[in-house]
Each structure stands twice: as structure tokens, then as C-alpha cells.
Short mmCIF file of C-alpha atoms and ligand atoms in Angstrom, two decimals:
data_model
loop_
_atom_site.label_atom_id
_atom_site.label_comp_id
_atom_site.label_asym_id
_atom_site.label_seq_id
_atom_site.Cartn_x
_atom_site.Cartn_y
_atom_site.Cartn_z
CA UNK A 1 -144.68 109.07 -15.41
CA UNK A 2 -144.12 107.84 -11.76
CA UNK A 3 -146.62 108.65 -9.00
CA UNK A 4 -144.16 110.59 -6.95
CA UNK A 5 -143.74 114.16 -5.80
CA UNK A 6 -140.40 115.81 -5.62
CA UNK A 7 -139.39 118.50 -3.09
CA UNK A 8 -136.18 120.78 -3.33
CA UNK A 9 -135.17 124.18 -1.96
CA UNK A 10 -132.24 126.34 -1.49
CA UNK A 11 -130.52 125.87 -4.76
CA UNK A 12 -129.37 129.50 -4.65
CA UNK A 13 -128.41 129.49 -8.33
CA UNK A 14 -126.25 132.24 -9.38
CA UNK A 15 -124.22 133.42 -12.43
CA UNK A 16 -120.96 132.90 -10.75
CA UNK A 17 -121.59 129.15 -10.38
CA UNK A 18 -122.51 127.81 -13.83
CA UNK A 19 -121.94 124.15 -12.89
CA UNK A 20 -124.45 124.29 -10.34
CA UNK A 21 -126.96 125.89 -12.71
CA UNK A 22 -126.11 123.29 -15.30
CA UNK A 23 -126.84 120.45 -12.60
CA UNK A 24 -130.32 121.87 -12.04
CA UNK A 25 -131.21 122.20 -15.87
CA UNK A 26 -130.06 118.45 -16.04
CA UNK A 27 -132.22 117.57 -13.13
CA UNK A 28 -135.15 119.27 -14.56
CA UNK A 29 -134.71 117.54 -18.07
CA UNK A 30 -133.97 114.18 -16.60
CA UNK A 31 -135.05 113.32 -13.00
CA UNK A 32 -137.85 115.84 -12.62
CA UNK A 33 -139.56 114.90 -15.96
CA UNK A 34 -140.31 111.38 -14.62
CA UNK A 35 -142.30 112.73 -11.70
CA UNK A 36 -145.88 113.88 -11.50
CA UNK A 37 -145.18 116.85 -9.36
CA UNK A 38 -142.19 119.05 -8.39
CA UNK A 39 -142.24 121.55 -5.42
CA UNK A 40 -139.57 124.18 -5.24
CA UNK A 41 -139.76 125.72 -1.76
CA UNK A 42 -137.87 128.92 -2.31
CA UNK A 43 -134.40 130.29 -2.73
CA UNK A 44 -134.05 128.73 -6.14
CA UNK A 45 -132.16 131.70 -7.07
CA UNK A 46 -129.58 133.50 -4.87
CA UNK A 47 -130.93 136.81 -5.83
CA UNK A 48 -133.91 137.43 -8.08
CA UNK A 49 -134.68 141.12 -9.02
CA UNK A 50 -137.67 140.92 -11.12
CA UNK A 51 -139.16 138.89 -13.92
CA UNK A 52 -137.54 141.34 -16.48
CA UNK A 53 -133.96 139.96 -15.80
CA UNK A 54 -133.53 137.51 -18.80
CA UNK A 55 -129.65 137.15 -18.11
CA UNK A 56 -127.77 134.01 -17.06
CA UNK A 57 -129.07 132.03 -15.21
CA UNK A 58 -132.78 133.29 -15.32
CA UNK A 59 -133.46 132.86 -19.18
CA UNK A 60 -132.21 129.18 -19.32
CA UNK A 61 -133.90 128.20 -16.06
CA UNK A 62 -137.26 129.57 -17.28
CA UNK A 63 -136.83 127.68 -20.61
CA UNK A 64 -136.09 124.48 -18.94
CA UNK A 65 -139.04 124.77 -16.48
CA UNK A 66 -141.27 125.43 -19.55
CA UNK A 67 -139.93 122.18 -21.16
CA UNK A 68 -140.84 120.34 -17.92
CA UNK A 69 -144.36 121.68 -17.46
CA UNK A 70 -144.98 121.14 -21.24
CA UNK A 71 -144.33 117.47 -20.90
CA UNK A 72 -146.74 117.08 -18.13
CA UNK A 73 -144.98 117.49 -14.70
CA UNK A 74 -146.75 119.92 -12.42
CA UNK A 75 -144.35 122.31 -11.10
CA UNK A 76 -145.06 124.68 -8.00
CA UNK A 77 -142.82 127.46 -6.76
CA UNK A 78 -142.88 129.01 -3.35
CA UNK A 79 -140.87 132.05 -2.55
CA UNK A 80 -137.85 132.30 -0.64
CA UNK A 81 -136.37 135.29 1.06
CA UNK A 82 -133.94 135.67 -1.87
CA UNK A 83 -136.38 135.20 -4.81
CA UNK A 84 -139.60 136.77 -3.50
CA UNK A 85 -139.76 138.94 -6.44
CA UNK A 86 -140.69 135.91 -8.64
CA UNK A 87 -143.93 137.03 -10.16
CA UNK A 88 -146.86 136.46 -12.69
CA UNK A 89 -144.62 136.92 -15.84
CA UNK A 90 -142.36 134.08 -14.40
CA UNK A 91 -145.43 131.92 -14.04
CA UNK A 92 -146.82 132.59 -17.60
CA UNK A 93 -143.58 131.96 -19.18
CA UNK A 94 -142.71 128.69 -17.43
CA UNK A 95 -146.21 127.11 -16.47
CA UNK A 96 -145.04 126.99 -12.94
CA UNK A 97 -147.78 127.76 -10.39
CA UNK A 98 -146.88 130.14 -7.65
CA UNK A 99 -147.86 129.22 -4.08
CA UNK A 100 -148.46 131.51 -1.14
CA UNK A 101 -146.18 131.65 1.74
CA UNK A 102 -148.40 129.16 3.45
CA UNK A 103 -149.54 126.21 1.39
CA UNK A 104 -151.24 123.03 2.27
CA UNK A 105 -151.23 120.08 -0.09
CA UNK A 106 -152.48 116.57 -0.32
CA UNK A 107 -149.40 114.26 -0.34
CA UNK A 108 -150.96 110.93 -1.15
CA UNK A 109 -153.54 111.20 1.51
CA UNK A 110 -151.44 113.05 4.06
CA UNK A 111 -152.27 116.81 4.34
CA UNK A 112 -148.89 118.61 4.46
CA UNK A 113 -147.85 122.12 5.12
CA UNK A 114 -145.28 123.70 2.81
CA UNK A 115 -143.44 126.93 3.77
CA UNK A 116 -139.89 128.33 2.72
CA UNK A 117 -139.11 128.52 6.45
CA UNK A 118 -138.02 132.05 7.11
CA UNK A 119 -141.29 132.84 8.58
CA UNK A 120 -140.56 130.23 11.16
CA UNK A 121 -137.46 132.14 12.39
CA UNK A 122 -139.29 134.53 14.71
CA UNK A 123 -136.29 135.09 17.17
CA UNK A 124 -134.77 137.02 14.23
CA UNK A 125 -136.62 140.27 14.89
CA UNK A 126 -134.42 142.42 12.64
CA UNK A 127 -135.02 140.01 9.72
CA UNK A 128 -138.83 139.81 10.39
CA UNK A 129 -139.29 143.49 10.47
CA UNK A 130 -137.39 143.93 7.19
CA UNK A 131 -139.54 141.10 5.75
CA UNK A 132 -142.68 142.91 6.53
CA UNK A 133 -141.48 145.95 4.88
CA UNK A 134 -140.47 144.45 1.61
CA UNK A 135 -143.42 142.27 1.16
CA UNK A 136 -145.91 145.15 0.94
CA UNK A 137 -147.41 145.90 -2.52
CA UNK A 138 -146.18 149.38 -2.23
CA UNK A 139 -142.54 148.34 -1.56
CA UNK A 140 -142.87 145.73 -4.51
CA UNK A 141 -144.24 148.39 -6.91
CA UNK A 142 -141.57 150.88 -6.02
CA UNK A 143 -138.65 148.44 -6.27
CA UNK A 144 -139.84 147.05 -9.49
CA UNK A 145 -140.34 150.45 -10.85
CA UNK A 146 -136.59 151.14 -10.77
CA UNK A 147 -134.38 150.13 -13.87
CA UNK A 148 -132.78 146.64 -13.49
CA UNK A 149 -129.40 148.06 -13.26
CA UNK A 150 -130.41 150.19 -10.39
CA UNK A 151 -131.92 147.06 -8.76
CA UNK A 152 -128.61 145.17 -9.19
CA UNK A 153 -126.71 147.92 -7.67
CA UNK A 154 -129.01 148.01 -4.69
CA UNK A 155 -128.78 144.28 -4.21
CA UNK A 156 -125.16 144.24 -4.17
CA UNK A 157 -125.24 146.87 -1.30
CA UNK A 158 -127.80 144.82 0.45
CA UNK A 159 -125.80 141.48 0.40
CA UNK A 160 -122.93 143.39 1.76
CA UNK A 161 -125.04 144.88 4.56
CA UNK A 162 -126.73 141.60 5.27
CA UNK A 163 -123.44 139.76 5.63
CA UNK A 164 -122.37 142.28 8.25
CA UNK A 165 -125.75 142.04 10.08
CA UNK A 166 -125.34 138.04 10.21
CA UNK A 167 -121.98 138.30 12.07
CA UNK A 168 -123.62 139.62 15.21
CA UNK A 169 -126.40 136.74 15.05
CA UNK A 170 -126.17 133.34 16.86
CA UNK A 171 -127.04 130.09 15.12
CA UNK A 172 -130.05 129.84 17.38
CA UNK A 173 -131.52 133.07 16.36
CA UNK A 174 -131.27 131.99 12.79
CA UNK A 175 -133.08 128.66 13.15
CA UNK A 176 -136.70 128.06 13.61
CA UNK A 177 -138.62 128.87 16.69
CA UNK A 178 -140.42 125.79 18.22
CA UNK A 179 -143.50 127.71 19.25
CA UNK A 180 -143.61 129.20 15.64
CA UNK A 181 -143.52 125.71 14.29
CA UNK A 182 -146.13 124.35 16.68
CA UNK A 183 -148.58 127.32 15.80
CA UNK A 184 -148.06 126.94 12.17
CA UNK A 185 -148.96 123.15 12.33
CA UNK A 186 -151.99 123.86 14.56
CA UNK A 187 -153.22 126.73 12.45
CA UNK A 188 -152.96 124.68 9.27
CA UNK A 189 -154.43 121.56 11.30
CA UNK A 190 -151.87 119.17 9.75
CA UNK A 191 -149.28 116.81 11.23
CA UNK A 192 -146.62 117.35 8.64
CA UNK A 193 -144.41 120.39 7.78
CA UNK A 194 -141.73 120.45 5.01
CA UNK A 195 -139.60 123.55 4.52
CA UNK A 196 -136.09 124.81 3.72
CA UNK A 197 -134.22 128.04 4.44
CA UNK A 198 -132.20 127.06 7.67
CA UNK A 199 -129.71 124.74 5.59
CA UNK A 200 -130.00 122.42 8.61
CA UNK A 201 -131.57 119.28 6.95
CA UNK A 202 -133.29 116.75 9.00
CA UNK A 203 -136.43 115.20 10.39
CA UNK A 204 -137.84 116.24 13.58
CA UNK A 205 -140.60 115.04 15.70
CA UNK A 206 -143.09 117.54 17.35
CA UNK A 207 -145.42 116.79 20.21
CA UNK A 208 -148.72 118.43 19.55
CA UNK A 209 -151.74 118.28 21.84
CA UNK A 210 -153.40 116.13 19.10
CA UNK A 211 -150.57 113.89 18.46
CA UNK A 212 -147.06 113.64 16.94
CA UNK A 213 -146.17 115.79 14.02
CA UNK A 214 -143.17 115.73 11.77
CA UNK A 215 -140.98 118.51 10.39
CA UNK A 216 -138.88 117.75 7.46
CA UNK A 217 -136.14 120.17 6.61
CA UNK A 218 -134.68 120.09 3.03
CA UNK A 219 -131.02 120.36 2.44
CA UNK A 220 -129.45 123.16 0.38
CA UNK A 221 -127.81 122.46 -2.96
CA UNK A 222 -123.98 123.01 -2.35
CA UNK A 223 -121.13 120.66 -3.52
CA UNK A 224 -123.88 118.00 -3.27
CA UNK A 225 -127.39 118.05 -4.23
CA UNK A 226 -130.52 116.14 -3.00
CA UNK A 227 -134.13 115.82 -3.72
CA UNK A 228 -136.77 114.52 -1.34
CA UNK A 229 -139.07 111.90 -3.08
CA UNK A 230 -142.41 111.10 -1.77
CA UNK A 231 -144.82 108.30 -3.13
CA UNK A 232 -148.00 106.72 -1.66
CA UNK A 233 -145.72 104.06 -0.27
CA UNK A 234 -142.52 105.68 0.81
CA UNK A 235 -140.24 108.56 0.93
CA UNK A 236 -136.47 108.80 0.44
CA UNK A 237 -133.65 111.09 -0.45
CA UNK A 238 -131.94 110.89 -3.75
CA UNK A 239 -128.61 112.32 -4.77
CA UNK A 240 -128.64 114.62 -7.97
CA UNK A 241 -125.75 114.36 -10.18
CA UNK A 242 -122.04 114.19 -9.22
CA UNK A 243 -120.69 116.26 -6.44
CA UNK A 244 -119.23 119.59 -8.17
MN1 MN B 1 -134.03 131.17 2.62
#
């Protein structure tokens, strides 16, 4: 097993795109199994309505994650805005460790802050207010108390509504807020942040009072898929599979 850590996010797996699901399963069985750690920083699924949904693609993904953790790769999952209902049953069935919304890890000697990224988009007040509402234990218990078919129906309506809401929002509003990025780094007392969510991959330098920090934004998986690979010596981006 290689001394390396992999980062992915924003795969948005869904039943209507089986090739994308197949690509991920093959990634887990092959590339990921060679690494010591894999971090999935949210929006693995395009919609996740509860650990009791065993349909495609959830059942197969859980089995593949279990194979991966059984053979020794440590796998961590941080919730995205689309799959924040991933819960303890998922963790028990897969061996995947669930991280909080703000996680600090040691990346070969460099403390690194991990976030999905949606918390950094503070200019989108409508989204942030909705987020607060659905992240309470009360809302969670209420939603998960509904039968799965009802949650599916609700999710369909919500996607429609969210599509309409997005039309009125500028690209700036849906990107990270610089001050939110700086506070997150300063609160965590680290000089590196890795996140996804915005689908604007890149590496940015941030000037903090204590020195220069770095923000790495993971790419989403679309026609092409990428993984960021970190080791003690270097880091690089690797393509996954063939373009779909
Ligand atoms: Mn997201």
C-alpha cells in the first residue's frame, strides 16, 4: 500500500448515470485500494434520502466501500449539501468514518482543513438559512420519520424549486466568500484548506496575517473524473478512467 492520501468530491452519483457509478466502483476497487487513505468531501451522491435506501446506486456503492475498508484503506466521508443525510448506519455498513462539517487532519506533517465548501458561500443567504433549518436534529428526525417514497417525492419537488431559485443567483453569490475562507483558516489555525462544492477547481493563495495559505478546490466528476493525490513528497492530480 502506498503512503498517499486521495481526495475526491462532487461525484453526484445518480441512478440515471450508471456509467458514472461504474467508474466510481472501479476507482474504489482499483486505484483507491492502493492508497492508505481516501477522503470523500461531500456530494458523493446527487441526492441521498436516508441510510435505508438500498436501491441503485446506494447498495452497490456501500458494498464497494466495505470491500475497500476491509482490505485496509481508511475511508472518510464529509457530508455535502446533497448527501447530508448519510448517517451512522452507512458508516457501520461500509466501515467509512464520518467527519464533521469542519475537519482538521494531519497531511504528512501539514495540518489541513477539510470542508465540503458550502459553508464558505456566505453570500448566498437564502441557501445558508435553508441549511440551518435542515441541519437541526429535529428536522432530521422529522424527515427520516417519513416513508422513503414520500422523501423521494419531496426531493423531486425540492430539486425543481432549487433549480428555479438558482436562476436568479449570480456566479459570484454561489462562489466562496474570501472573508469566510480567511476566518475558517484562522479559526482552524492552519495554512491549507481543501474543499469542493463550487465546481471551480483550482489552487488559490490567501494572504493571512501569519503568512501565506493555500486553498485547493477539488474538481467535480463529469465527463472526466479526477483525484488529487498527496504524499509526503508531492501532490498531483490524476485522471480516473476514460471520459464518459
Ligand atoms: Mn455541494
